[in-house]
PDB file of C-alpha atoms in Angstrom:
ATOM      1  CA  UNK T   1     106.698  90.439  94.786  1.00  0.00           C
ATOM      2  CA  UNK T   2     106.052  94.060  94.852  1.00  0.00           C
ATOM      3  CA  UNK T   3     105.837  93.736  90.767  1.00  0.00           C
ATOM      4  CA  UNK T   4     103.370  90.823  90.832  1.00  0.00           C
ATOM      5  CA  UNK T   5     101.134  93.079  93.396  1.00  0.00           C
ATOM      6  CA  UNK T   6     101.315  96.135  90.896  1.00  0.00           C
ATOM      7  CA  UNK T   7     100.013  93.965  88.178  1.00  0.00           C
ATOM      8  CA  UNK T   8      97.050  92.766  90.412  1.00  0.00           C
ATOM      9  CA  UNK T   9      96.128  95.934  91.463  1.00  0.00           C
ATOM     10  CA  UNK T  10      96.113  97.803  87.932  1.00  0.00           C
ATOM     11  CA  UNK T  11      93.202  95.337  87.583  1.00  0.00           C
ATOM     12  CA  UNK T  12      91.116  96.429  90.074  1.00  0.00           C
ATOM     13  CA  UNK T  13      88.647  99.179  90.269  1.00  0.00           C
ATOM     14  CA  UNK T  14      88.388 100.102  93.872  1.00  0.00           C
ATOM     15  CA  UNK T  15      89.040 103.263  96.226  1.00  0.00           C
ATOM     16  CA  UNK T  16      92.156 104.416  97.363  1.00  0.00           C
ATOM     17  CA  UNK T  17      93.682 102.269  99.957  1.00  0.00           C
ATOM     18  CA  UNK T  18      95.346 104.192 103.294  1.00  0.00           C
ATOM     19  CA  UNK T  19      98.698 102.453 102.287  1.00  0.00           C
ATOM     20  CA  UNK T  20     100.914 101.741  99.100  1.00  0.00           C
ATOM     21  CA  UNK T  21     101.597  98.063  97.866  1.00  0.00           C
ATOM     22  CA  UNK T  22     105.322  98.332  99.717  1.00  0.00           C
ATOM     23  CA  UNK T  23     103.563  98.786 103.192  1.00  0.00           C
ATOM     24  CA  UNK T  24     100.526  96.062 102.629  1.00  0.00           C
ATOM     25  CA  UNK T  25     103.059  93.402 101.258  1.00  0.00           C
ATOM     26  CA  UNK T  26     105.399  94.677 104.740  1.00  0.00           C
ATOM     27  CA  UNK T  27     102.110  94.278 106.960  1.00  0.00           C
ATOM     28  CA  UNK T  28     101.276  90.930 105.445  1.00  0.00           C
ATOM     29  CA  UNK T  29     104.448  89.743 105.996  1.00  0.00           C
ATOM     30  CA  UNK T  30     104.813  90.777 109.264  1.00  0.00           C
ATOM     31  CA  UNK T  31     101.688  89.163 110.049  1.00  0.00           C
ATOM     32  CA  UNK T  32     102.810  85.713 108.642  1.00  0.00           C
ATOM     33  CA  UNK T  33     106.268  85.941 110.171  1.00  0.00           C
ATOM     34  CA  UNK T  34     105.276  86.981 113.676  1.00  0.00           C
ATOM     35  CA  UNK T  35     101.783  86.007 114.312  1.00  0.00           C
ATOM     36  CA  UNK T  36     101.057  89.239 114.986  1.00  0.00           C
ATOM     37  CA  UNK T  37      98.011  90.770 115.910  1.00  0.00           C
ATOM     38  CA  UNK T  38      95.926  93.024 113.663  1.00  0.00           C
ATOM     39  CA  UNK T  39      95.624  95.148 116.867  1.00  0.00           C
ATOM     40  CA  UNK T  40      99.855  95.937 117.178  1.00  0.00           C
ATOM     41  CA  UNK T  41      99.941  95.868 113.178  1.00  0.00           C
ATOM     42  CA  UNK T  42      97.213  98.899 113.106  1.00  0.00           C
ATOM     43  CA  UNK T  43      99.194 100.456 115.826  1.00  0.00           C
ATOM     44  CA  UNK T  44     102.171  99.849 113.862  1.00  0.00           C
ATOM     45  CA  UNK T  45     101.009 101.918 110.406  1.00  0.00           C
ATOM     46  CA  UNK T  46      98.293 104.246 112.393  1.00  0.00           C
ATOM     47  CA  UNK T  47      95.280 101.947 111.181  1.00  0.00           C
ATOM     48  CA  UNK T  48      92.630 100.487 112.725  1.00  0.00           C
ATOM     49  CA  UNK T  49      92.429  96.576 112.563  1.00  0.00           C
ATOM     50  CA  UNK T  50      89.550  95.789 110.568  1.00  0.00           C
TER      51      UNK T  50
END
């Protein structure tokens, strides 16, 4: 997954994001899986949920 992601992103031509494709793909995960909040996922990797 992480490989597919890498590919994507070498496409774009955007800023630097706060986290690397390991942690988003974790986050997003997390977020299907649990139905969690973006509130307790920002609190989770010290960003804020929008």
């Amino acid at each position: 997954m992480v490989d597919i992601l890498r590919k994507a992103d070498g496409l774009k031509k955007i800023k630097k994001n706060k986290l690397n494709l390991e942690e988003q793909l974790l986050m997003d995960l997390e977020y299907l899986r649990e139905y969690r909040t973006y509130f307790h996922i920002g609190q989770n990797y010290g960003i804020s949920e929008s």
